[in-house]
Amino acid sequence: MTTQDVKATVSNARMGKIFSKSATDDVWDGNTLTDTLSGQQIGILMPGTVINRVQLQYTGGLSAYRIQNAQSLTFQRFGFGVKDGLACYESSMIAPYTINPNDILTVYPLPVDGTGKTNALAWITTSKGVELFEAKAVVNATATAMTTVVNAQTLGDSMFNSTLGSIHVQAQDNSIVDQVEIIDNSGGTVLTLFGGVRGGVPGAMSLSYQLKADGLAVPIGKGFSLKITTTAA
């Protein structure tokens, strides 16, 4: 497997710490970031600290992050990183959160595909919770199903009988997210959302998202699928 350097600043208005890791692509396990000075995990180093910003940078490709309770495995905060050199303090704000002693900061990076195809990630929130989806080696202009990173389930299998609230999509550097679709069990289109570019690409409106859709209310049925169409650089 390939690796890439990932680093993050976790902060509030009064203080902040830097965490880093030579992270393995395409896995969560083992990709826990630690403080660059003490080598400690975020929960041990900053228990009881209220944070409201996370700036995460990866070397190349794309990356998701989560602040997770290591005992309960619940996500406390989550998001995407940006390519090294494109960080923006203003856009790094998160809802205020008090660090729990059991918390860890982990990352899930993917490299640039490198074969004219695209790797993509999507944070999906529903009434059942939050899940990270992925599609790797997406062929240009081809609608491709995204499945959960943890157990490769479709949207309908993972989130059956829930209500979709948001879709946040990040595809690899310089790529285009043409559209994201929700497809029902009969092959019908329930919802289509257009995406775009991000980062240093002309016309980009965000450093971290090619699509950020909140305030949705889509009932998810058995057999539903989340599909993404992209164009590689």
Short mmCIF file of C-alpha atoms in Angstrom, two decimals:
data_model
loop_
_atom_site.label_atom_id
_atom_site.label_comp_id
_atom_site.label_asym_id
_atom_site.label_seq_id
_atom_site.Cartn_x
_atom_site.Cartn_y
_atom_site.Cartn_z
CA MET A 1 0.00 0.00 0.00
CA THR A 2 1.05 3.58 -0.58
CA THR A 3 1.50 6.17 2.16
CA GLN A 4 1.37 9.95 2.40
CA ASP A 5 2.13 12.54 5.05
CA VAL A 6 -0.94 13.99 6.74
CA LYS A 7 -0.96 16.78 9.32
CA ALA A 8 -3.66 18.67 11.18
CA THR A 9 -4.04 21.65 13.45
CA VAL A 10 -6.78 21.32 16.05
CA SER A 11 -7.56 24.60 17.75
CA ASN A 12 -9.79 27.21 19.34
CA ALA A 13 -9.38 30.97 19.55
CA ARG A 14 -6.79 30.70 22.37
CA MET A 15 -4.62 27.69 21.50
CA GLY A 16 -3.97 24.81 19.13
CA LYS A 17 -1.92 21.67 18.62
CA ILE A 18 -0.37 20.03 15.54
CA PHE A 19 -0.95 16.34 14.85
CA SER A 20 0.68 14.28 12.11
CA LYS A 21 1.08 10.81 10.63
CA SER A 22 2.69 9.06 7.70
CA ALA A 23 -0.68 7.57 6.83
CA THR A 24 -1.43 4.45 4.81
CA ASP A 25 -3.81 5.05 1.92
CA ASP A 26 -7.15 3.26 1.75
CA VAL A 27 -7.46 2.31 5.46
CA TRP A 28 -8.69 3.76 8.75
CA ASP A 29 -6.85 1.28 10.96
CA GLY A 30 -3.46 2.49 12.15
CA ASN A 31 -3.97 6.02 10.85
CA THR A 32 -4.28 7.75 14.22
CA LEU A 33 -2.60 11.15 14.24
CA THR A 34 -0.44 12.09 17.24
CA ASP A 35 0.95 15.36 18.55
CA THR A 36 4.17 16.39 16.81
CA LEU A 37 5.87 17.29 20.12
CA SER A 38 4.65 14.76 22.68
CA GLY A 39 3.54 11.89 20.42
CA GLN A 40 0.25 11.71 22.31
CA GLN A 41 -3.23 11.16 20.93
CA ILE A 42 -5.71 14.03 20.96
CA GLY A 43 -7.81 12.70 23.87
CA ILE A 44 -4.79 12.25 26.11
CA LEU A 45 -3.24 15.59 25.18
CA MET A 46 -6.34 17.81 25.16
CA PRO A 47 -9.02 16.33 27.49
CA GLY A 48 -11.74 18.82 28.33
CA THR A 49 -10.55 21.32 25.71
CA VAL A 50 -13.26 22.92 23.60
CA ILE A 51 -12.21 23.05 19.94
CA ASN A 52 -13.90 24.74 16.99
CA ARG A 53 -11.44 24.32 14.11
CA VAL A 54 -9.72 21.41 12.36
CA GLN A 55 -7.32 22.10 9.49
CA LEU A 56 -6.18 18.86 7.84
CA GLN A 57 -3.68 18.69 4.98
CA TYR A 58 -2.73 15.66 2.87
CA THR A 59 0.09 15.27 0.33
CA GLY A 60 -1.90 14.34 -2.77
CA GLY A 61 -5.22 12.76 -3.71
CA LEU A 62 -7.92 13.22 -1.07
CA SER A 63 -8.55 12.50 2.60
CA ALA A 64 -11.33 12.25 5.17
CA TYR A 65 -10.90 12.67 8.91
CA ARG A 66 -12.92 11.89 12.02
CA ILE A 67 -12.68 12.55 15.74
CA GLN A 68 -13.84 9.26 17.21
CA ASN A 69 -14.35 7.87 20.68
CA ALA A 70 -12.02 4.85 20.79
CA GLN A 71 -14.31 2.98 23.21
CA SER A 72 -17.79 3.63 21.81
CA LEU A 73 -16.52 4.06 18.19
CA THR A 74 -18.97 6.95 17.67
CA PHE A 75 -17.94 9.88 15.44
CA GLN A 76 -17.81 13.20 17.24
CA ARG A 77 -16.71 15.42 14.34
CA PHE A 78 -15.79 14.57 10.75
CA GLY A 79 -14.80 16.21 7.49
CA PHE A 80 -12.30 16.39 4.65
CA GLY A 81 -8.75 17.65 4.34
CA VAL A 82 -7.17 19.82 1.68
CA LYS A 83 -4.05 19.42 -0.42
CA ASP A 84 -0.90 20.67 1.30
CA GLY A 85 -0.50 24.38 0.59
CA LEU A 86 -4.22 25.11 0.13
CA ALA A 87 -5.26 25.43 3.78
CA CYS A 88 -7.77 28.12 4.78
CA TYR A 89 -8.34 29.01 8.44
CA GLU A 90 -11.70 30.64 7.72
CA SER A 91 -13.20 27.49 6.17
CA SER A 92 -11.90 25.11 8.86
CA MET A 93 -14.58 25.87 11.46
CA ILE A 94 -16.51 23.01 13.07
CA ALA A 95 -19.29 23.00 15.64
CA PRO A 96 -17.68 23.51 19.09
CA TYR A 97 -16.74 20.21 20.68
CA THR A 98 -15.23 19.24 24.04
CA ILE A 99 -12.47 16.67 23.66
CA ASN A 100 -13.11 13.41 25.51
CA PRO A 101 -10.12 11.57 27.04
CA ASN A 102 -10.97 8.54 24.86
CA ASP A 103 -11.00 10.49 21.58
CA ILE A 104 -8.64 9.81 18.69
CA LEU A 105 -8.11 11.74 15.45
CA THR A 106 -7.91 9.37 12.47
CA VAL A 107 -7.66 9.81 8.71
CA TYR A 108 -8.68 7.88 5.61
CA PRO A 109 -6.58 9.07 2.66
CA LEU A 110 -6.69 7.92 -0.95
CA PRO A 111 -4.06 8.66 -3.60
CA VAL A 112 -4.58 10.12 -7.05
CA ASP A 113 -5.69 7.19 -9.23
CA GLY A 114 -3.05 7.91 -11.86
CA THR A 115 -4.69 5.93 -14.68
CA GLY A 116 -7.09 8.55 -15.98
CA LYS A 117 -9.78 7.54 -13.48
CA THR A 118 -10.97 9.16 -10.24
CA ASN A 119 -11.10 8.24 -6.56
CA ALA A 120 -13.90 9.83 -4.54
CA LEU A 121 -15.26 9.93 -0.98
CA ALA A 122 -18.61 11.05 0.45
CA TRP A 123 -19.73 11.71 4.01
CA ILE A 124 -23.40 10.71 4.21
CA THR A 125 -25.57 11.73 7.16
CA THR A 126 -28.99 10.20 7.80
CA SER A 127 -31.34 9.79 10.72
CA LYS A 128 -29.40 6.60 11.49
CA GLY A 129 -26.03 8.33 11.75
CA VAL A 130 -22.95 9.15 9.68
CA GLU A 131 -21.03 6.93 7.25
CA LEU A 132 -18.13 7.42 4.85
CA PHE A 133 -18.70 6.11 1.32
CA GLU A 134 -16.17 5.66 -1.47
CA ALA A 135 -15.82 4.92 -5.17
CA LYS A 136 -12.39 4.08 -6.54
CA ALA A 137 -11.10 4.13 -10.11
CA VAL A 138 -14.27 5.76 -11.43
CA VAL A 139 -14.25 5.79 -15.24
CA ASN A 140 -14.94 9.19 -16.80
CA ALA A 141 -18.62 9.96 -17.48
CA THR A 142 -19.72 6.63 -15.97
CA ALA A 143 -22.18 6.59 -13.07
CA THR A 144 -20.53 4.40 -10.42
CA ALA A 145 -21.98 3.12 -7.15
CA MET A 146 -20.43 4.36 -3.92
CA THR A 147 -20.25 1.92 -1.00
CA THR A 148 -19.34 2.24 2.65
CA VAL A 149 -15.63 2.27 3.46
CA VAL A 150 -16.05 -0.04 6.45
CA ASN A 151 -18.03 -2.95 4.94
CA ALA A 152 -18.68 -2.09 1.26
CA GLN A 153 -22.46 -1.74 1.67
CA THR A 154 -24.67 0.24 -0.68
CA LEU A 155 -26.69 3.21 0.54
CA GLY A 156 -29.85 1.10 0.78
CA ASP A 157 -28.15 -1.68 2.72
CA SER A 158 -26.36 0.66 5.13
CA MET A 159 -29.05 3.29 5.67
CA PHE A 160 -32.31 1.42 4.97
CA ASN A 161 -35.42 2.96 6.55
CA SER A 162 -33.72 6.26 7.36
CA THR A 163 -33.91 9.83 6.03
CA LEU A 164 -30.96 11.26 4.14
CA GLY A 165 -29.90 14.64 5.54
CA SER A 166 -26.69 15.61 3.74
CA ILE A 167 -24.16 14.57 1.11
CA HIS A 168 -20.60 15.96 1.24
CA VAL A 169 -18.33 14.81 -1.59
CA GLN A 170 -14.59 15.07 -2.15
CA ALA A 171 -12.92 13.63 -5.24
CA GLN A 172 -9.19 13.57 -5.95
CA ASP A 173 -7.22 16.71 -6.74
CA ASN A 174 -8.10 18.52 -9.99
CA SER A 175 -10.99 16.21 -10.85
CA ILE A 176 -14.60 17.18 -11.55
CA VAL A 177 -17.65 15.74 -9.82
CA ASP A 178 -20.20 15.95 -12.61
CA GLN A 179 -23.13 14.71 -10.56
CA VAL A 180 -24.29 12.53 -7.69
CA GLU A 181 -27.53 10.54 -7.89
CA ILE A 182 -29.79 8.62 -5.55
CA ILE A 183 -31.23 5.63 -7.44
CA ASP A 184 -34.13 3.56 -6.11
CA ASN A 185 -34.55 -0.23 -6.22
CA SER A 186 -36.29 -0.13 -9.60
CA GLY A 187 -33.53 1.92 -11.23
CA GLY A 188 -35.43 5.19 -11.07
CA THR A 189 -33.69 8.45 -10.20
CA VAL A 190 -34.84 9.90 -6.88
CA LEU A 191 -32.44 12.85 -6.75
CA THR A 192 -29.68 14.31 -8.93
CA LEU A 193 -27.19 16.89 -7.64
CA PHE A 194 -24.57 18.59 -9.79
CA GLY A 195 -21.06 18.99 -8.39
CA GLY A 196 -17.95 20.74 -9.66
CA VAL A 197 -14.30 21.38 -8.87
CA ARG A 198 -12.42 22.33 -5.72
CA GLY A 199 -9.05 23.51 -4.49
CA GLY A 200 -6.78 25.47 -6.82
CA VAL A 201 -8.85 24.75 -9.93
CA PRO A 202 -10.34 27.85 -11.62
CA GLY A 203 -14.00 28.25 -10.70
CA ALA A 204 -13.73 26.30 -7.42
CA MET A 205 -16.00 27.51 -4.64
CA SER A 206 -14.44 25.31 -1.94
CA LEU A 207 -11.05 23.91 -1.01
CA SER A 208 -12.43 20.65 0.34
CA TYR A 209 -15.79 19.91 -1.33
CA GLN A 210 -16.82 19.25 -4.91
CA LEU A 211 -20.37 18.94 -3.62
CA LYS A 212 -21.84 20.00 -0.28
CA ALA A 213 -25.58 19.44 0.00
CA ASP A 214 -27.27 19.98 3.36
CA GLY A 215 -30.90 20.19 4.41
CA LEU A 216 -32.00 17.14 2.41
CA ALA A 217 -34.95 14.95 3.41
CA VAL A 218 -34.82 11.88 1.16
CA PRO A 219 -36.36 8.64 2.52
CA ILE A 220 -33.92 5.77 1.91
CA GLY A 221 -35.40 2.44 0.92
CA LYS A 222 -33.97 -1.06 0.56
CA GLY A 223 -32.04 -1.39 -2.69
CA PHE A 224 -31.26 2.32 -3.00
CA SER A 225 -27.87 3.28 -4.43
CA LEU A 226 -25.65 6.36 -4.30
CA LYS A 227 -23.93 6.89 -7.66
CA ILE A 228 -21.24 9.36 -8.68
CA THR A 229 -20.11 10.56 -12.12
CA THR A 230 -16.70 12.20 -12.43
CA THR A 231 -14.12 13.47 -14.88
CA ALA A 232 -10.42 13.05 -14.15
CA ALA A 233 -7.94 15.85 -14.84
#
